Amino acid sequence: MKKKIQVTLNGKKTELEVPSHRLLLDLLRDEIGLTGTKEGCGTGDCGACTVLLNGKPVNSCLIFSGELDGADIVTIEGLKIGPEMHPVQRAFVQDGGVQCGYCTSGMLMMSKALLDENPDPSEDDIRFAISGNLCRCTGYAKIVKAVQDAARELRNRRS
Ligand code: FES
Ligand code: FES
């Protein structure tokens, strides 16, 4: 059964008519064309599909579209600030936190959620926050450094 929903998607109010059981991941990728969000496992275990839903990170492969009326959704395509990359995106590139890139959009969304809540996370805080985001390439050390560097830049911007 199709359902009309209104959402704010990457800052824009959007009206959609969706099958209630369409997964948010499929809605984003296949119907809206926002393919930056990746599908890894499809079962909530890898974090590749992480987006922000009402400011909190969620696995979009586990969310039904019919539940989204009124929701605020941010995907990797909405992460940059104006024309500029978000500091966390820039830090991942500079620090080598991106290799094959498959996990990267999920990692970035999870990192943004952490930094929104905790501007000065410890290494343990970062490792805990990304513990549901699997990366087969980097060994995580460069990702952790990138999040620390982004946190420092964001704090400097605020001071
Ligand atoms: S694709 Fe959603 S958690 Fe793996
Ligand atoms: S960069 Fe390849 S899976 Fe993380």
mmCIF file with all atom_site columns, C-alpha atoms and ligand atoms in Angstrom:
data_model
loop_
_atom_site.group_PDB
_atom_site.id
_atom_site.type_symbol
_atom_site.label_atom_id
_atom_site.label_alt_id
_atom_site.label_comp_id
_atom_site.label_asym_id
_atom_site.label_entity_id
_atom_site.label_seq_id
_atom_site.pdbx_PDB_ins_code
_atom_site.Cartn_x
_atom_site.Cartn_y
_atom_site.Cartn_z
_atom_site.occupancy
_atom_site.B_iso_or_equiv
_atom_site.pdbx_formal_charge
_atom_site.auth_seq_id
_atom_site.auth_comp_id
_atom_site.auth_asym_id
_atom_site.auth_atom_id
_atom_site.pdbx_PDB_model_num
ATOM   1   C  CA  . MET A 1 1   ? 0.000  0.000  0.000  1.00 0.00 ? 1   MET A CA  1
ATOM   2   C  CA  . LYS A 1 2   ? 1.309  3.465  -0.900 1.00 0.00 ? 2   LYS A CA  1
ATOM   3   C  CA  . LYS A 1 3   ? 1.414  6.267  1.608  1.00 0.00 ? 3   LYS A CA  1
ATOM   4   C  CA  . LYS A 1 4   ? 2.004  10.021 1.195  1.00 0.00 ? 4   LYS A CA  1
ATOM   5   C  CA  . ILE A 1 5   ? 4.734  11.352 3.419  1.00 0.00 ? 5   ILE A CA  1
ATOM   6   C  CA  . GLN A 1 6   ? 6.367  14.730 3.845  1.00 0.00 ? 6   GLN A CA  1
ATOM   7   C  CA  . VAL A 1 7   ? 9.991  14.789 4.884  1.00 0.00 ? 7   VAL A CA  1
ATOM   8   C  CA  . THR A 1 8   ? 12.811 17.280 5.034  1.00 0.00 ? 8   THR A CA  1
ATOM   9   C  CA  . LEU A 1 9   ? 15.570 15.716 2.978  1.00 0.00 ? 9   LEU A CA  1
ATOM   10  C  CA  . ASN A 1 10  ? 18.961 17.404 3.100  1.00 0.00 ? 10  ASN A CA  1
ATOM   11  C  CA  . GLY A 1 11  ? 17.272 20.628 4.149  1.00 0.00 ? 11  GLY A CA  1
ATOM   12  C  CA  . LYS A 1 12  ? 14.513 20.600 1.498  1.00 0.00 ? 12  LYS A CA  1
ATOM   13  C  CA  . LYS A 1 13  ? 10.857 19.877 2.193  1.00 0.00 ? 13  LYS A CA  1
ATOM   14  C  CA  . THR A 1 14  ? 9.872  16.969 -0.017 1.00 0.00 ? 14  THR A CA  1
ATOM   15  C  CA  . GLU A 1 15  ? 6.576  15.169 -0.557 1.00 0.00 ? 15  GLU A CA  1
ATOM   16  C  CA  . LEU A 1 16  ? 6.760  11.539 -1.548 1.00 0.00 ? 16  LEU A CA  1
ATOM   17  C  CA  . GLU A 1 17  ? 4.340  8.744  -2.245 1.00 0.00 ? 17  GLU A CA  1
ATOM   18  C  CA  . VAL A 1 18  ? 5.963  5.553  -1.067 1.00 0.00 ? 18  VAL A CA  1
ATOM   19  C  CA  . PRO A 1 19  ? 5.097  1.920  -0.503 1.00 0.00 ? 19  PRO A CA  1
ATOM   20  C  CA  . SER A 1 20  ? 4.930  1.708  3.315  1.00 0.00 ? 20  SER A CA  1
ATOM   21  C  CA  . HIS A 1 21  ? 7.365  -1.185 3.460  1.00 0.00 ? 21  HIS A CA  1
ATOM   22  C  CA  . ARG A 1 22  ? 9.906  0.353  1.096  1.00 0.00 ? 22  ARG A CA  1
ATOM   23  C  CA  . LEU A 1 23  ? 13.152 0.599  3.026  1.00 0.00 ? 23  LEU A CA  1
ATOM   24  C  CA  . LEU A 1 24  ? 14.612 4.062  3.463  1.00 0.00 ? 24  LEU A CA  1
ATOM   25  C  CA  . LEU A 1 25  ? 17.864 2.840  1.890  1.00 0.00 ? 25  LEU A CA  1
ATOM   26  C  CA  . ASP A 1 26  ? 16.034 1.716  -1.271 1.00 0.00 ? 26  ASP A CA  1
ATOM   27  C  CA  . LEU A 1 27  ? 13.931 4.873  -1.334 1.00 0.00 ? 27  LEU A CA  1
ATOM   28  C  CA  . LEU A 1 28  ? 17.052 7.035  -1.244 1.00 0.00 ? 28  LEU A CA  1
ATOM   29  C  CA  . ARG A 1 29  ? 19.064 5.067  -3.772 1.00 0.00 ? 29  ARG A CA  1
ATOM   30  C  CA  . ASP A 1 30  ? 16.522 3.686  -6.211 1.00 0.00 ? 30  ASP A CA  1
ATOM   31  C  CA  . GLU A 1 31  ? 13.710 6.247  -6.213 1.00 0.00 ? 31  GLU A CA  1
ATOM   32  C  CA  . ILE A 1 32  ? 15.361 9.532  -5.290 1.00 0.00 ? 32  ILE A CA  1
ATOM   33  C  CA  . GLY A 1 33  ? 18.759 8.820  -6.849 1.00 0.00 ? 33  GLY A CA  1
ATOM   34  C  CA  . LEU A 1 34  ? 20.870 9.620  -3.791 1.00 0.00 ? 34  LEU A CA  1
ATOM   35  C  CA  . THR A 1 35  ? 23.346 6.806  -4.269 1.00 0.00 ? 35  THR A CA  1
ATOM   36  C  CA  . GLY A 1 36  ? 25.977 8.071  -1.820 1.00 0.00 ? 36  GLY A CA  1
ATOM   37  C  CA  . THR A 1 37  ? 24.362 5.944  0.887  1.00 0.00 ? 37  THR A CA  1
ATOM   38  C  CA  . LYS A 1 38  ? 25.659 2.410  0.421  1.00 0.00 ? 38  LYS A CA  1
ATOM   39  C  CA  . GLU A 1 39  ? 24.210 -1.013 0.993  1.00 0.00 ? 39  GLU A CA  1
ATOM   40  C  CA  . GLY A 1 40  ? 26.588 -3.464 2.628  1.00 0.00 ? 40  GLY A CA  1
ATOM   41  C  CA  . CYS A 1 41  ? 24.850 -6.197 4.568  1.00 0.00 ? 41  CYS A CA  1
ATOM   42  C  CA  . GLY A 1 42  ? 21.208 -5.112 4.365  1.00 0.00 ? 42  GLY A CA  1
ATOM   43  C  CA  . THR A 1 43  ? 20.687 -6.486 7.870  1.00 0.00 ? 43  THR A CA  1
ATOM   44  C  CA  . GLY A 1 44  ? 21.823 -3.706 10.217 1.00 0.00 ? 44  GLY A CA  1
ATOM   45  C  CA  . ASP A 1 45  ? 25.305 -5.104 10.816 1.00 0.00 ? 45  ASP A CA  1
ATOM   46  C  CA  . CYS A 1 46  ? 27.766 -2.990 8.796  1.00 0.00 ? 46  CYS A CA  1
ATOM   47  C  CA  . GLY A 1 47  ? 26.788 0.689  9.046  1.00 0.00 ? 47  GLY A CA  1
ATOM   48  C  CA  . ALA A 1 48  ? 27.423 1.399  5.348  1.00 0.00 ? 48  ALA A CA  1
ATOM   49  C  CA  . CYS A 1 49  ? 23.859 2.707  5.024  1.00 0.00 ? 49  CYS A CA  1
ATOM   50  C  CA  . THR A 1 50  ? 24.017 5.163  7.956  1.00 0.00 ? 50  THR A CA  1
ATOM   51  C  CA  . VAL A 1 51  ? 22.046 8.395  7.570  1.00 0.00 ? 51  VAL A CA  1
ATOM   52  C  CA  . LEU A 1 52  ? 20.837 10.915 10.138 1.00 0.00 ? 52  LEU A CA  1
ATOM   53  C  CA  . LEU A 1 53  ? 17.167 10.669 11.057 1.00 0.00 ? 53  LEU A CA  1
ATOM   54  C  CA  . ASN A 1 54  ? 15.998 13.568 13.219 1.00 0.00 ? 54  ASN A CA  1
ATOM   55  C  CA  . GLY A 1 55  ? 19.667 14.190 14.028 1.00 0.00 ? 55  GLY A CA  1
ATOM   56  C  CA  . LYS A 1 56  ? 20.450 10.628 15.123 1.00 0.00 ? 56  LYS A CA  1
ATOM   57  C  CA  . PRO A 1 57  ? 22.401 8.042  13.131 1.00 0.00 ? 57  PRO A CA  1
ATOM   58  C  CA  . VAL A 1 58  ? 20.331 5.103  11.903 1.00 0.00 ? 58  VAL A CA  1
ATOM   59  C  CA  . ASN A 1 59  ? 20.823 2.163  9.586  1.00 0.00 ? 59  ASN A CA  1
ATOM   60  C  CA  . SER A 1 60  ? 18.617 3.115  6.660  1.00 0.00 ? 60  SER A CA  1
ATOM   61  C  CA  . CYS A 1 61  ? 18.342 -0.559 5.670  1.00 0.00 ? 61  CYS A CA  1
ATOM   62  C  CA  . LEU A 1 62  ? 16.191 -1.107 8.769  1.00 0.00 ? 62  LEU A CA  1
ATOM   63  C  CA  . ILE A 1 63  ? 13.760 1.830  8.460  1.00 0.00 ? 63  ILE A CA  1
ATOM   64  C  CA  . PHE A 1 64  ? 10.430 1.567  6.677  1.00 0.00 ? 64  PHE A CA  1
ATOM   65  C  CA  . SER A 1 65  ? 9.495  4.566  4.548  1.00 0.00 ? 65  SER A CA  1
ATOM   66  C  CA  . GLY A 1 66  ? 5.943  4.519  5.875  1.00 0.00 ? 66  GLY A CA  1
ATOM   67  C  CA  . GLU A 1 67  ? 7.296  5.553  9.295  1.00 0.00 ? 67  GLU A CA  1
ATOM   68  C  CA  . LEU A 1 68  ? 8.962  8.698  7.995  1.00 0.00 ? 68  LEU A CA  1
ATOM   69  C  CA  . ASP A 1 69  ? 6.176  11.273 7.789  1.00 0.00 ? 69  ASP A CA  1
ATOM   70  C  CA  . GLY A 1 70  ? 7.507  14.512 9.288  1.00 0.00 ? 70  GLY A CA  1
ATOM   71  C  CA  . ALA A 1 71  ? 11.076 13.236 9.538  1.00 0.00 ? 71  ALA A CA  1
ATOM   72  C  CA  . ASP A 1 72  ? 14.254 15.201 8.996  1.00 0.00 ? 72  ASP A CA  1
ATOM   73  C  CA  . ILE A 1 73  ? 16.715 13.097 6.994  1.00 0.00 ? 73  ILE A CA  1
ATOM   74  C  CA  . VAL A 1 74  ? 20.306 13.969 6.178  1.00 0.00 ? 74  VAL A CA  1
ATOM   75  C  CA  . THR A 1 75  ? 22.369 11.827 3.821  1.00 0.00 ? 75  THR A CA  1
ATOM   76  C  CA  . ILE A 1 76  ? 25.974 12.123 2.731  1.00 0.00 ? 76  ILE A CA  1
ATOM   77  C  CA  . GLU A 1 77  ? 24.801 14.387 -0.114 1.00 0.00 ? 77  GLU A CA  1
ATOM   78  C  CA  . GLY A 1 78  ? 23.598 16.890 2.510  1.00 0.00 ? 78  GLY A CA  1
ATOM   79  C  CA  . LEU A 1 79  ? 26.717 16.873 4.667  1.00 0.00 ? 79  LEU A CA  1
ATOM   80  C  CA  . LYS A 1 80  ? 28.705 19.659 3.067  1.00 0.00 ? 80  LYS A CA  1
ATOM   81  C  CA  . ILE A 1 81  ? 28.338 23.189 4.410  1.00 0.00 ? 81  ILE A CA  1
ATOM   82  C  CA  . GLY A 1 82  ? 27.309 25.397 1.477  1.00 0.00 ? 82  GLY A CA  1
ATOM   83  C  CA  . PRO A 1 83  ? 29.806 24.726 -1.295 1.00 0.00 ? 83  PRO A CA  1
ATOM   84  C  CA  . GLU A 1 84  ? 32.479 23.483 1.129  1.00 0.00 ? 84  GLU A CA  1
ATOM   85  C  CA  . MET A 1 85  ? 33.155 19.973 2.302  1.00 0.00 ? 85  MET A CA  1
ATOM   86  C  CA  . HIS A 1 86  ? 32.268 19.416 5.946  1.00 0.00 ? 86  HIS A CA  1
ATOM   87  C  CA  . PRO A 1 87  ? 35.456 19.387 8.096  1.00 0.00 ? 87  PRO A CA  1
ATOM   88  C  CA  . VAL A 1 88  ? 34.978 15.692 8.754  1.00 0.00 ? 88  VAL A CA  1
ATOM   89  C  CA  . GLN A 1 89  ? 34.935 14.981 4.997  1.00 0.00 ? 89  GLN A CA  1
ATOM   90  C  CA  . ARG A 1 90  ? 38.095 17.019 4.475  1.00 0.00 ? 90  ARG A CA  1
ATOM   91  C  CA  . ALA A 1 91  ? 39.860 15.301 7.384  1.00 0.00 ? 91  ALA A CA  1
ATOM   92  C  CA  . PHE A 1 92  ? 39.019 11.822 6.047  1.00 0.00 ? 92  PHE A CA  1
ATOM   93  C  CA  . VAL A 1 93  ? 40.596 12.758 2.707  1.00 0.00 ? 93  VAL A CA  1
ATOM   94  C  CA  . GLN A 1 94  ? 43.663 14.421 4.245  1.00 0.00 ? 94  GLN A CA  1
ATOM   95  C  CA  . ASP A 1 95  ? 44.329 11.677 6.796  1.00 0.00 ? 95  ASP A CA  1
ATOM   96  C  CA  . GLY A 1 96  ? 43.821 8.712  4.465  1.00 0.00 ? 96  GLY A CA  1
ATOM   97  C  CA  . GLY A 1 97  ? 40.601 7.604  6.149  1.00 0.00 ? 97  GLY A CA  1
ATOM   98  C  CA  . VAL A 1 98  ? 39.210 6.732  2.720  1.00 0.00 ? 98  VAL A CA  1
ATOM   99  C  CA  . GLN A 1 99  ? 40.506 3.756  0.770  1.00 0.00 ? 99  GLN A CA  1
ATOM   100 C  CA  . CYS A 1 100 ? 37.960 1.833  -1.303 1.00 0.00 ? 100 CYS A CA  1
ATOM   101 C  CA  . GLY A 1 101 ? 35.337 4.259  0.041  1.00 0.00 ? 101 GLY A CA  1
ATOM   102 C  CA  . TYR A 1 102 ? 32.535 1.769  0.501  1.00 0.00 ? 102 TYR A CA  1
ATOM   103 C  CA  . CYS A 1 103 ? 32.186 2.393  4.233  1.00 0.00 ? 103 CYS A CA  1
ATOM   104 C  CA  . THR A 1 104 ? 32.972 6.096  3.984  1.00 0.00 ? 104 THR A CA  1
ATOM   105 C  CA  . SER A 1 105 ? 29.566 7.720  3.717  1.00 0.00 ? 105 SER A CA  1
ATOM   106 C  CA  . GLY A 1 106 ? 28.316 5.718  6.694  1.00 0.00 ? 106 GLY A CA  1
ATOM   107 C  CA  . MET A 1 107 ? 31.489 6.510  8.654  1.00 0.00 ? 107 MET A CA  1
ATOM   108 C  CA  . LEU A 1 108 ? 31.121 10.201 7.892  1.00 0.00 ? 108 LEU A CA  1
ATOM   109 C  CA  . MET A 1 109 ? 27.492 10.354 8.966  1.00 0.00 ? 109 MET A CA  1
ATOM   110 C  CA  . MET A 1 110 ? 28.276 8.486  12.173 1.00 0.00 ? 110 MET A CA  1
ATOM   111 C  CA  . SER A 1 111 ? 31.246 10.794 12.831 1.00 0.00 ? 111 SER A CA  1
ATOM   112 C  CA  . LYS A 1 112 ? 29.125 13.893 12.249 1.00 0.00 ? 112 LYS A CA  1
ATOM   113 C  CA  . ALA A 1 113 ? 26.521 12.592 14.698 1.00 0.00 ? 113 ALA A CA  1
ATOM   114 C  CA  . LEU A 1 114 ? 29.249 12.004 17.293 1.00 0.00 ? 114 LEU A CA  1
ATOM   115 C  CA  . LEU A 1 115 ? 30.765 15.469 16.842 1.00 0.00 ? 115 LEU A CA  1
ATOM   116 C  CA  . ASP A 1 116 ? 27.340 17.148 17.010 1.00 0.00 ? 116 ASP A CA  1
ATOM   117 C  CA  . GLU A 1 117 ? 26.846 15.542 20.405 1.00 0.00 ? 117 GLU A CA  1
ATOM   118 C  CA  . ASN A 1 118 ? 30.423 15.533 21.702 1.00 0.00 ? 118 ASN A CA  1
ATOM   119 C  CA  . PRO A 1 119 ? 32.756 18.201 20.303 1.00 0.00 ? 119 PRO A CA  1
ATOM   120 C  CA  . ASP A 1 120 ? 35.816 16.810 22.105 1.00 0.00 ? 120 ASP A CA  1
ATOM   121 C  CA  . PRO A 1 121 ? 35.622 13.007 21.941 1.00 0.00 ? 121 PRO A CA  1
ATOM   122 C  CA  . SER A 1 122 ? 38.382 10.793 23.306 1.00 0.00 ? 122 SER A CA  1
ATOM   123 C  CA  . GLU A 1 123 ? 39.856 8.046  21.132 1.00 0.00 ? 123 GLU A CA  1
ATOM   124 C  CA  . ASP A 1 124 ? 37.687 5.565  23.047 1.00 0.00 ? 124 ASP A CA  1
ATOM   125 C  CA  . ASP A 1 125 ? 34.580 7.692  22.393 1.00 0.00 ? 125 ASP A CA  1
ATOM   126 C  CA  . ILE A 1 126 ? 35.351 7.681  18.657 1.00 0.00 ? 126 ILE A CA  1
ATOM   127 C  CA  . ARG A 1 127 ? 36.068 3.963  18.521 1.00 0.00 ? 127 ARG A CA  1
ATOM   128 C  CA  . PHE A 1 128 ? 32.839 3.267  20.425 1.00 0.00 ? 128 PHE A CA  1
ATOM   129 C  CA  . ALA A 1 129 ? 30.797 5.561  18.140 1.00 0.00 ? 129 ALA A CA  1
ATOM   130 C  CA  . ILE A 1 130 ? 32.032 3.861  14.958 1.00 0.00 ? 130 ILE A CA  1
ATOM   131 C  CA  . SER A 1 131 ? 31.974 0.346  16.400 1.00 0.00 ? 131 SER A CA  1
ATOM   132 C  CA  . GLY A 1 132 ? 28.912 -0.496 14.269 1.00 0.00 ? 132 GLY A CA  1
ATOM   133 C  CA  . ASN A 1 133 ? 30.560 0.790  11.071 1.00 0.00 ? 133 ASN A CA  1
ATOM   134 C  CA  . LEU A 1 134 ? 32.741 -1.846 9.478  1.00 0.00 ? 134 LEU A CA  1
ATOM   135 C  CA  . CYS A 1 135 ? 35.764 -0.970 7.364  1.00 0.00 ? 135 CYS A CA  1
ATOM   136 C  CA  . ARG A 1 136 ? 37.708 -3.697 5.600  1.00 0.00 ? 136 ARG A CA  1
ATOM   137 C  CA  . CYS A 1 137 ? 40.488 -1.429 4.336  1.00 0.00 ? 137 CYS A CA  1
ATOM   138 C  CA  . THR A 1 138 ? 41.881 1.178  6.697  1.00 0.00 ? 138 THR A CA  1
ATOM   139 C  CA  . GLY A 1 139 ? 42.496 -0.589 10.006 1.00 0.00 ? 139 GLY A CA  1
ATOM   140 C  CA  . TYR A 1 140 ? 40.520 2.279  11.635 1.00 0.00 ? 140 TYR A CA  1
ATOM   141 C  CA  . ALA A 1 141 ? 43.558 4.231  12.940 1.00 0.00 ? 141 ALA A CA  1
ATOM   142 C  CA  . LYS A 1 142 ? 43.381 6.781  10.110 1.00 0.00 ? 142 LYS A CA  1
ATOM   143 C  CA  . ILE A 1 143 ? 39.632 7.130  10.534 1.00 0.00 ? 143 ILE A CA  1
ATOM   144 C  CA  . VAL A 1 144 ? 40.042 7.805  14.254 1.00 0.00 ? 144 VAL A CA  1
ATOM   145 C  CA  . LYS A 1 145 ? 42.734 10.411 13.522 1.00 0.00 ? 145 LYS A CA  1
ATOM   146 C  CA  . ALA A 1 146 ? 40.470 12.047 10.931 1.00 0.00 ? 146 ALA A CA  1
ATOM   147 C  CA  . VAL A 1 147 ? 37.634 12.359 13.434 1.00 0.00 ? 147 VAL A CA  1
ATOM   148 C  CA  . GLN A 1 148 ? 40.036 13.840 16.008 1.00 0.00 ? 148 GLN A CA  1
ATOM   149 C  CA  . ASP A 1 149 ? 41.323 16.355 13.438 1.00 0.00 ? 149 ASP A CA  1
ATOM   150 C  CA  . ALA A 1 150 ? 37.800 17.302 12.377 1.00 0.00 ? 150 ALA A CA  1
ATOM   151 C  CA  . ALA A 1 151 ? 36.806 17.767 16.023 1.00 0.00 ? 151 ALA A CA  1
ATOM   152 C  CA  . ARG A 1 152 ? 39.779 20.099 16.525 1.00 0.00 ? 152 ARG A CA  1
ATOM   153 C  CA  . GLU A 1 153 ? 38.889 22.139 13.438 1.00 0.00 ? 153 GLU A CA  1
ATOM   154 C  CA  . LEU A 1 154 ? 35.243 22.440 14.462 1.00 0.00 ? 154 LEU A CA  1
ATOM   155 C  CA  . ARG A 1 155 ? 36.249 23.552 17.974 1.00 0.00 ? 155 ARG A CA  1
ATOM   156 C  CA  . ASN A 1 156 ? 38.645 26.139 16.511 1.00 0.00 ? 156 ASN A CA  1
ATOM   157 C  CA  . ARG A 1 157 ? 35.872 27.487 14.272 1.00 0.00 ? 157 ARG A CA  1
ATOM   158 C  CA  . ARG A 1 158 ? 33.620 27.926 17.285 1.00 0.00 ? 158 ARG A CA  1
ATOM   159 C  CA  . SER A 1 159 ? 36.214 29.689 19.463 1.00 0.00 ? 159 SER A CA  1
HETATM 160 S  S1  . FES B 2 .   ? 23.530 -2.101 4.823  1.00 0.00 ? 1   FES B S1  1
HETATM 161 FE FE1 . FES B 2 .   ? 22.542 -1.282 6.546  1.00 0.00 ? 1   FES B FE1 1
HETATM 162 S  S2  . FES B 2 .   ? 23.755 -1.868 8.236  1.00 0.00 ? 1   FES B S2  1
HETATM 163 FE FE2 . FES B 2 .   ? 24.672 -2.873 6.519  1.00 0.00 ? 1   FES B FE2 1
HETATM 164 S  S1  . FES B 2 .   ? 37.627 2.270  3.046  1.00 0.00 ? 2   FES B S1  1
HETATM 165 FE FE1 . FES B 2 .   ? 37.127 0.326  2.179  1.00 0.00 ? 2   FES B FE1 1
HETATM 166 S  S2  . FES B 2 .   ? 35.698 -0.516 3.569  1.00 0.00 ? 2   FES B S2  1
HETATM 167 FE FE2 . FES B 2 .   ? 36.394 1.278  4.555  1.00 0.00 ? 2   FES B FE2 1
#
